Amino acid sequence: EPEVTQTPSHQVTQMGQEVILRCVPISNHLYFYWYRQILGQKVEFLVSFYNNEISEKSEIFDDQFSVERPDGSNFTLKIRSTKLEDSAMYFCASSGQRSSGNTIYFGEGSWLTVV
Amino acid sequence: AQTVTQSQPEMSVQEAETVTLSCTYDTSESDYYLFWYKQPPSRQMILVIRQEAYKQQNATENRFSVNFQKAAKSFSLKISDSQLGDAAMYFCAWGPFYKLSFGAGTTVTVRA
């Protein structure tokens, strides 16, 4: 079964450093997402991406964050100058055509620890 | 603001028995989707079941079924014949096509 893959599974970084989280969405999907889950809290929407541009973003997704689809397969989340409160599990997700319904498939997550 | 409420932080069920998890949501939109995701200790988000708001028929997936009450904005999940592997955190999620809002989750423990 097709799946969303994410790398790295776990990353530890120093506060103030830049981090890039990588994702390979399901190959025929067109909509891509990043969500995050701070330990013990609910999953929160960060951003959605379609047709090479951001289609929706939350208030969490400020100038510190950026997303990119550098080629035909990868989808990345960059966090500039990480803060302690950025420590969380970051989930990449993807979904297909709207006509096929809105089933959003999640990757296994990238656990980011900022120290 | 759209909100999703899961009023049961924890639920316990005997193996082979049935458990029902509650979820309510608040929206003024008419076209949306509802989901239940399972998150085991590995923290992966696994889709359990989905429901389109325009469909009156309740979705079922093997031992999992939902009771969707659109007027009441309620979307409960029933797990029948519970198995040890069902133990996990379960999240209810609501969304239009382009994003989801999640509830706080319900931890399900299964007693052998």
PDB file of C-alpha atoms in Angstrom:
ATOM      1  CA  GLU A   1       0.000   0.000   0.000  1.00  0.00           C
ATOM      2  CA  PRO A   2       1.375   3.449  -0.870  1.00  0.00           C
ATOM      3  CA  GLU A   3       2.583   5.450   2.081  1.00  0.00           C
ATOM      4  CA  VAL A   4       3.957   8.816   3.069  1.00  0.00           C
ATOM      5  CA  THR A   5       7.580   8.594   4.168  1.00  0.00           C
ATOM      6  CA  GLN A   6       9.408  11.063   6.363  1.00  0.00           C
ATOM      7  CA  THR A   7      13.022  11.659   7.269  1.00  0.00           C
ATOM      8  CA  PRO A   8      14.565  11.933   9.745  1.00  0.00           C
ATOM      9  CA  SER A   9      12.536   9.965  12.248  1.00  0.00           C
ATOM     10  CA  HIS A  10      14.199  11.847  15.083  1.00  0.00           C
ATOM     11  CA  GLN A  11      16.409  14.919  15.135  1.00  0.00           C
ATOM     12  CA  VAL A  12      18.008  16.788  17.984  1.00  0.00           C
ATOM     13  CA  THR A  13      19.101  20.334  17.272  1.00  0.00           C
ATOM     14  CA  GLN A  14      20.520  23.281  19.126  1.00  0.00           C
ATOM     15  CA  MET A  15      18.258  26.252  19.729  1.00  0.00           C
ATOM     16  CA  GLY A  16      18.753  28.801  16.958  1.00  0.00           C
ATOM     17  CA  GLN A  17      19.743  26.260  14.349  1.00  0.00           C
ATOM     18  CA  GLU A  18      17.877  25.640  11.107  1.00  0.00           C
ATOM     19  CA  VAL A  19      16.132  22.334  10.559  1.00  0.00           C
ATOM     20  CA  ILE A  20      14.776  20.763   7.385  1.00  0.00           C
ATOM     21  CA  LEU A  21      12.259  17.954   7.656  1.00  0.00           C
ATOM     22  CA  ARG A  22      11.723  15.908   4.544  1.00  0.00           C
ATOM     23  CA  CYS A  23       8.735  14.042   3.223  1.00  0.00           C
ATOM     24  CA  VAL A  24       7.908  11.948   0.190  1.00  0.00           C
ATOM     25  CA  PRO A  25       4.120  12.079  -0.287  1.00  0.00           C
ATOM     26  CA  ILE A  26       2.151   9.347  -2.008  1.00  0.00           C
ATOM     27  CA  SER A  27       3.108   9.530  -5.657  1.00  0.00           C
ATOM     28  CA  ASN A  28      -0.197  10.480  -7.315  1.00  0.00           C
ATOM     29  CA  HIS A  29      -1.306  12.858  -4.579  1.00  0.00           C
ATOM     30  CA  LEU A  30      -1.616  16.551  -5.260  1.00  0.00           C
ATOM     31  CA  TYR A  31      -2.221  18.086  -1.841  1.00  0.00           C
ATOM     32  CA  PHE A  32       0.453  18.131   0.815  1.00  0.00           C
ATOM     33  CA  TYR A  33       0.319  19.089   4.470  1.00  0.00           C
ATOM     34  CA  TRP A  34       2.358  19.550   7.581  1.00  0.00           C
ATOM     35  CA  TYR A  35       0.913  19.046  11.036  1.00  0.00           C
ATOM     36  CA  ARG A  36       2.599  19.060  14.397  1.00  0.00           C
ATOM     37  CA  GLN A  37       1.892  17.486  17.760  1.00  0.00           C
ATOM     38  CA  ILE A  38       3.549  18.800  20.869  1.00  0.00           C
ATOM     39  CA  LEU A  39       3.950  15.994  23.409  1.00  0.00           C
ATOM     40  CA  GLY A  40       0.687  15.379  25.229  1.00  0.00           C
ATOM     41  CA  GLN A  41      -1.293  17.786  23.088  1.00  0.00           C
ATOM     42  CA  LYS A  42      -3.583  17.555  20.083  1.00  0.00           C
ATOM     43  CA  VAL A  43      -2.440  17.443  16.494  1.00  0.00           C
ATOM     44  CA  GLU A  44      -2.339  20.935  14.975  1.00  0.00           C
ATOM     45  CA  PHE A  45      -2.550  21.986  11.337  1.00  0.00           C
ATOM     46  CA  LEU A  46       0.400  24.005  10.081  1.00  0.00           C
ATOM     47  CA  VAL A  47       0.106  24.368   6.329  1.00  0.00           C
ATOM     48  CA  SER A  48      -1.361  22.922   3.161  1.00  0.00           C
ATOM     49  CA  PHE A  49       0.287  23.077  -0.243  1.00  0.00           C
ATOM     50  CA  TYR A  50      -1.165  22.645  -3.700  1.00  0.00           C
ATOM     51  CA  ASN A  51       0.022  23.445  -7.179  1.00  0.00           C
ATOM     52  CA  ASN A  52       3.379  24.649  -5.896  1.00  0.00           C
ATOM     53  CA  GLU A  53       1.991  27.185  -3.500  1.00  0.00           C
ATOM     54  CA  ILE A  54       0.610  27.438   0.004  1.00  0.00           C
ATOM     55  CA  SER A  55      -3.171  27.092  -0.061  1.00  0.00           C
ATOM     56  CA  GLU A  56      -3.812  27.507   3.643  1.00  0.00           C
ATOM     57  CA  LYS A  57      -1.745  28.117   6.753  1.00  0.00           C
ATOM     58  CA  SER A  58      -2.422  28.432  10.445  1.00  0.00           C
ATOM     59  CA  GLU A  59      -1.325  31.179  12.803  1.00  0.00           C
ATOM     60  CA  ILE A  60       1.407  28.843  14.012  1.00  0.00           C
ATOM     61  CA  PHE A  61       3.016  28.918  10.562  1.00  0.00           C
ATOM     62  CA  ASP A  62       4.821  32.221  10.875  1.00  0.00           C
ATOM     63  CA  ASP A  63       7.898  33.570   9.105  1.00  0.00           C
ATOM     64  CA  GLN A  64      10.023  31.049  10.938  1.00  0.00           C
ATOM     65  CA  PHE A  65       8.529  28.289   8.818  1.00  0.00           C
ATOM     66  CA  SER A  66       8.647  27.631   5.106  1.00  0.00           C
ATOM     67  CA  VAL A  67       7.706  24.773   2.806  1.00  0.00           C
ATOM     68  CA  GLU A  68       9.024  23.754  -0.545  1.00  0.00           C
ATOM     69  CA  ARG A  69       8.574  21.118  -3.173  1.00  0.00           C
ATOM     70  CA  PRO A  70      12.053  21.157  -4.663  1.00  0.00           C
ATOM     71  CA  ASP A  71      11.414  18.358  -7.149  1.00  0.00           C
ATOM     72  CA  GLY A  72       8.651  16.028  -8.248  1.00  0.00           C
ATOM     73  CA  SER A  73       8.735  13.841  -5.178  1.00  0.00           C
ATOM     74  CA  ASN A  74       9.939  15.651  -2.063  1.00  0.00           C
ATOM     75  CA  PHE A  75       8.087  18.085   0.173  1.00  0.00           C
ATOM     76  CA  THR A  76      10.072  19.848   2.873  1.00  0.00           C
ATOM     77  CA  LEU A  77       9.406  21.883   5.987  1.00  0.00           C
ATOM     78  CA  LYS A  78      12.129  24.300   7.018  1.00  0.00           C
ATOM     79  CA  ILE A  79      12.260  25.801  10.475  1.00  0.00           C
ATOM     80  CA  ARG A  80      14.640  28.728  10.744  1.00  0.00           C
ATOM     81  CA  SER A  81      16.233  29.584  14.088  1.00  0.00           C
ATOM     82  CA  THR A  82      14.531  26.862  16.101  1.00  0.00           C
ATOM     83  CA  LYS A  83      13.113  27.594  19.545  1.00  0.00           C
ATOM     84  CA  LEU A  84      12.600  25.260  22.500  1.00  0.00           C
ATOM     85  CA  GLU A  85       8.843  25.360  21.903  1.00  0.00           C
ATOM     86  CA  ASP A  86       9.327  23.952  18.402  1.00  0.00           C
ATOM     87  CA  SER A  87      10.021  20.565  19.994  1.00  0.00           C
ATOM     88  CA  ALA A  88       7.259  18.343  18.686  1.00  0.00           C
ATOM     89  CA  MET A  89       6.365  15.508  16.352  1.00  0.00           C
ATOM     90  CA  TYR A  90       5.949  16.869  12.843  1.00  0.00           C
ATOM     91  CA  PHE A  91       3.678  14.919  10.532  1.00  0.00           C
ATOM     92  CA  CYS A  92       3.677  15.190   6.782  1.00  0.00           C
ATOM     93  CA  ALA A  93       0.496  14.156   5.014  1.00  0.00           C
ATOM     94  CA  SER A  94      -0.929  14.014   1.529  1.00  0.00           C
ATOM     95  CA  SER A  95      -4.243  13.550  -0.234  1.00  0.00           C
ATOM     96  CA  GLY A  96      -5.431  13.030  -3.779  1.00  0.00           C
ATOM     97  CA  GLN A  97      -7.934  14.718  -6.046  1.00  0.00           C
ATOM     98  CA  ARG A  98     -10.869  16.325  -4.321  1.00  0.00           C
ATOM     99  CA  SER A  99     -13.214  14.237  -6.464  1.00  0.00           C
ATOM    100  CA  SER A 100     -11.819  11.122  -4.841  1.00  0.00           C
ATOM    101  CA  GLY A 101     -12.566  12.425  -1.389  1.00  0.00           C
ATOM    102  CA  ASN A 102     -10.461  13.977   1.297  1.00  0.00           C
ATOM    103  CA  THR A 103      -8.642  11.030   2.789  1.00  0.00           C
ATOM    104  CA  ILE A 104      -5.476  12.468   4.264  1.00  0.00           C
ATOM    105  CA  TYR A 105      -2.705   9.954   4.796  1.00  0.00           C
ATOM    106  CA  PHE A 106      -0.056  10.687   7.377  1.00  0.00           C
ATOM    107  CA  GLY A 107       3.570   9.733   7.519  1.00  0.00           C
ATOM    108  CA  GLU A 108       5.160   8.227  10.597  1.00  0.00           C
ATOM    109  CA  GLY A 109       6.328  11.593  11.825  1.00  0.00           C
ATOM    110  CA  SER A 110       9.628  13.323  12.510  1.00  0.00           C
ATOM    111  CA  TRP A 111      10.308  13.889  16.165  1.00  0.00           C
ATOM    112  CA  LEU A 112      12.169  17.169  16.642  1.00  0.00           C
ATOM    113  CA  THR A 113      13.894  17.948  19.922  1.00  0.00           C
ATOM    114  CA  VAL A 114      15.315  21.436  20.380  1.00  0.00           C
ATOM    115  CA  VAL A 115      17.851  21.744  23.192  1.00  0.00           C
TER     116      VAL A 115
ATOM    117  CA  ALA B   1     -13.724  28.889  15.005  1.00  0.00           C
ATOM    118  CA  GLN B   2     -14.137  25.232  14.234  1.00  0.00           C
ATOM    119  CA  THR B   3     -13.655  23.006  17.254  1.00  0.00           C
ATOM    120  CA  VAL B   4     -13.631  19.292  17.840  1.00  0.00           C
ATOM    121  CA  THR B   5     -14.434  17.956  21.298  1.00  0.00           C
ATOM    122  CA  GLN B   6     -13.678  14.517  22.635  1.00  0.00           C
ATOM    123  CA  SER B   7     -15.156  14.421  26.097  1.00  0.00           C
ATOM    124  CA  GLN B   8     -13.632  11.110  27.189  1.00  0.00           C
ATOM    125  CA  PRO B   9      -9.904  11.354  27.965  1.00  0.00           C
ATOM    126  CA  GLU B  10      -9.720   7.625  28.667  1.00  0.00           C
ATOM    127  CA  MET B  11     -11.832   4.551  27.979  1.00  0.00           C
ATOM    128  CA  SER B  12     -11.252   0.974  29.058  1.00  0.00           C
ATOM    129  CA  VAL B  13     -12.775  -2.084  27.426  1.00  0.00           C
ATOM    130  CA  GLN B  14     -12.622  -5.813  27.999  1.00  0.00           C
ATOM    131  CA  GLU B  15     -11.213  -7.835  25.137  1.00  0.00           C
ATOM    132  CA  ALA B  16     -13.996  -8.937  22.750  1.00  0.00           C
ATOM    133  CA  GLU B  17     -16.362  -6.299  24.107  1.00  0.00           C
ATOM    134  CA  THR B  18     -17.571  -3.094  22.466  1.00  0.00           C
ATOM    135  CA  VAL B  19     -16.536   0.453  23.238  1.00  0.00           C
ATOM    136  CA  THR B  20     -17.914   3.723  21.893  1.00  0.00           C
ATOM    137  CA  LEU B  21     -15.883   6.910  21.677  1.00  0.00           C
ATOM    138  CA  SER B  22     -17.695  10.217  21.457  1.00  0.00           C
ATOM    139  CA  CYS B  23     -16.863  13.231  19.330  1.00  0.00           C
ATOM    140  CA  THR B  24     -18.695  16.474  18.708  1.00  0.00           C
ATOM    141  CA  TYR B  25     -17.723  19.308  16.443  1.00  0.00           C
ATOM    142  CA  ASP B  26     -18.802  22.824  15.731  1.00  0.00           C
ATOM    143  CA  THR B  27     -19.031  24.249  12.244  1.00  0.00           C
ATOM    144  CA  SER B  28     -21.297  26.321  10.063  1.00  0.00           C
ATOM    145  CA  GLU B  29     -20.066  24.661   6.883  1.00  0.00           C
ATOM    146  CA  SER B  30     -22.151  22.095   5.045  1.00  0.00           C
ATOM    147  CA  ASP B  31     -19.479  20.345   3.002  1.00  0.00           C
ATOM    148  CA  TYR B  32     -16.888  18.633   5.169  1.00  0.00           C
ATOM    149  CA  TYR B  33     -15.362  15.336   6.165  1.00  0.00           C
ATOM    150  CA  LEU B  34     -14.942  13.516   9.437  1.00  0.00           C
ATOM    151  CA  PHE B  35     -12.256  11.047  10.390  1.00  0.00           C
ATOM    152  CA  TRP B  36     -11.088   8.840  13.187  1.00  0.00           C
ATOM    153  CA  TYR B  37      -7.350   8.272  13.435  1.00  0.00           C
ATOM    154  CA  LYS B  38      -5.567   5.806  15.669  1.00  0.00           C
ATOM    155  CA  GLN B  39      -2.219   6.683  17.226  1.00  0.00           C
ATOM    156  CA  PRO B  40      -0.407   3.734  18.851  1.00  0.00           C
ATOM    157  CA  PRO B  41       2.660   4.239  21.062  1.00  0.00           C
ATOM    158  CA  SER B  42       4.784   4.508  17.921  1.00  0.00           C
ATOM    159  CA  ARG B  43       2.911   7.811  17.381  1.00  0.00           C
ATOM    160  CA  GLN B  44       2.085   7.033  13.779  1.00  0.00           C
ATOM    161  CA  MET B  45      -1.300   8.420  12.677  1.00  0.00           C
ATOM    162  CA  ILE B  46      -3.333   5.602  11.175  1.00  0.00           C
ATOM    163  CA  LEU B  47      -6.633   6.255   9.438  1.00  0.00           C
ATOM    164  CA  VAL B  48      -9.416   4.178  10.963  1.00  0.00           C
ATOM    165  CA  ILE B  49     -12.510   5.433   9.195  1.00  0.00           C
ATOM    166  CA  ARG B  50     -13.869   8.407   7.263  1.00  0.00           C
ATOM    167  CA  GLN B  51     -17.306   9.904   6.717  1.00  0.00           C
ATOM    168  CA  GLU B  52     -18.476  12.449   4.171  1.00  0.00           C
ATOM    169  CA  ALA B  53     -20.949  14.923   5.636  1.00  0.00           C
ATOM    170  CA  TYR B  54     -23.263  14.673   2.624  1.00  0.00           C
ATOM    171  CA  LYS B  55     -23.721  10.936   3.131  1.00  0.00           C
ATOM    172  CA  GLN B  56     -26.442   9.901   5.526  1.00  0.00           C
ATOM    173  CA  GLN B  57     -25.282   6.316   5.692  1.00  0.00           C
ATOM    174  CA  ASN B  58     -22.885   5.629   8.541  1.00  0.00           C
ATOM    175  CA  ALA B  59     -19.439   4.417   7.499  1.00  0.00           C
ATOM    176  CA  THR B  60     -18.174   1.002   8.553  1.00  0.00           C
ATOM    177  CA  GLU B  61     -14.767  -0.619   8.299  1.00  0.00           C
ATOM    178  CA  ASN B  62     -14.697  -4.165   9.589  1.00  0.00           C
ATOM    179  CA  ARG B  63     -14.998  -3.901  13.394  1.00  0.00           C
ATOM    180  CA  PHE B  64     -15.149  -0.116  13.310  1.00  0.00           C
ATOM    181  CA  SER B  65     -18.323   1.858  12.674  1.00  0.00           C
ATOM    182  CA  VAL B  66     -19.519   5.375  13.217  1.00  0.00           C
ATOM    183  CA  ASN B  67     -22.746   6.971  14.313  1.00  0.00           C
ATOM    184  CA  PHE B  68     -22.925  10.230  12.401  1.00  0.00           C
ATOM    185  CA  GLN B  69     -25.609  12.655  13.538  1.00  0.00           C
ATOM    186  CA  LYS B  70     -25.211  15.733  11.351  1.00  0.00           C
ATOM    187  CA  ALA B  71     -27.868  17.860  12.999  1.00  0.00           C
ATOM    188  CA  ALA B  72     -26.368  17.184  16.405  1.00  0.00           C
ATOM    189  CA  LYS B  73     -22.816  17.547  15.021  1.00  0.00           C
ATOM    190  CA  SER B  74     -21.882  14.269  16.592  1.00  0.00           C
ATOM    191  CA  PHE B  75     -19.555  11.588  15.214  1.00  0.00           C
ATOM    192  CA  SER B  76     -18.983   8.653  17.540  1.00  0.00           C
ATOM    193  CA  LEU B  77     -16.782   5.623  16.872  1.00  0.00           C
ATOM    194  CA  LYS B  78     -17.782   2.125  17.883  1.00  0.00           C
ATOM    195  CA  ILE B  79     -15.129  -0.553  18.171  1.00  0.00           C
ATOM    196  CA  SER B  80     -16.694  -4.010  18.244  1.00  0.00           C
ATOM    197  CA  ASP B  81     -15.000  -7.223  19.359  1.00  0.00           C
ATOM    198  CA  SER B  82     -12.130  -5.208  20.823  1.00  0.00           C
ATOM    199  CA  GLN B  83      -8.657  -6.654  20.416  1.00  0.00           C
ATOM    200  CA  LEU B  84      -5.449  -5.997  22.308  1.00  0.00           C
ATOM    201  CA  GLY B  85      -4.074  -4.310  19.200  1.00  0.00           C
ATOM    202  CA  ASP B  86      -6.810  -1.701  19.398  1.00  0.00           C
ATOM    203  CA  ALA B  87      -5.141  -0.118  22.400  1.00  0.00           C
ATOM    204  CA  ALA B  88      -4.077   3.368  21.327  1.00  0.00           C
ATOM    205  CA  MET B  89      -4.984   7.025  21.369  1.00  0.00           C
ATOM    206  CA  TYR B  90      -7.910   7.768  19.074  1.00  0.00           C
ATOM    207  CA  PHE B  91      -8.345  11.176  17.523  1.00  0.00           C
ATOM    208  CA  CYS B  92     -11.484  12.530  15.941  1.00  0.00           C
ATOM    209  CA  ALA B  93     -10.863  15.050  13.160  1.00  0.00           C
ATOM    210  CA  TRP B  94     -13.086  17.400  11.190  1.00  0.00           C
ATOM    211  CA  GLY B  95     -12.218  19.271   8.064  1.00  0.00           C
ATOM    212  CA  PRO B  96     -13.008  20.878   4.777  1.00  0.00           C
ATOM    213  CA  PHE B  97     -10.946  19.568   1.935  1.00  0.00           C
ATOM    214  CA  TYR B  98      -7.711  21.369   2.686  1.00  0.00           C
ATOM    215  CA  LYS B  99      -7.126  20.987   6.424  1.00  0.00           C
ATOM    216  CA  LEU B 100      -8.193  19.081   9.527  1.00  0.00           C
ATOM    217  CA  SER B 101      -8.946  20.112  13.100  1.00  0.00           C
ATOM    218  CA  PHE B 102      -8.328  17.448  15.694  1.00  0.00           C
ATOM    219  CA  GLY B 103      -9.844  16.682  19.042  1.00  0.00           C
ATOM    220  CA  ALA B 104      -7.725  16.149  22.143  1.00  0.00           C
ATOM    221  CA  GLY B 105      -7.903  12.376  21.817  1.00  0.00           C
ATOM    222  CA  THR B 106      -9.223   9.428  23.816  1.00  0.00           C
ATOM    223  CA  THR B 107      -6.858   6.811  25.191  1.00  0.00           C
ATOM    224  CA  VAL B 108      -8.295   3.323  24.799  1.00  0.00           C
ATOM    225  CA  THR B 109      -6.968   0.501  26.931  1.00  0.00           C
ATOM    226  CA  VAL B 110      -8.003  -3.088  26.277  1.00  0.00           C
ATOM    227  CA  ARG B 111      -8.103  -5.504  29.211  1.00  0.00           C
ATOM    228  CA  ALA B 112      -7.218  -9.123  28.491  1.00  0.00           C
TER     229      ALA B 112
END
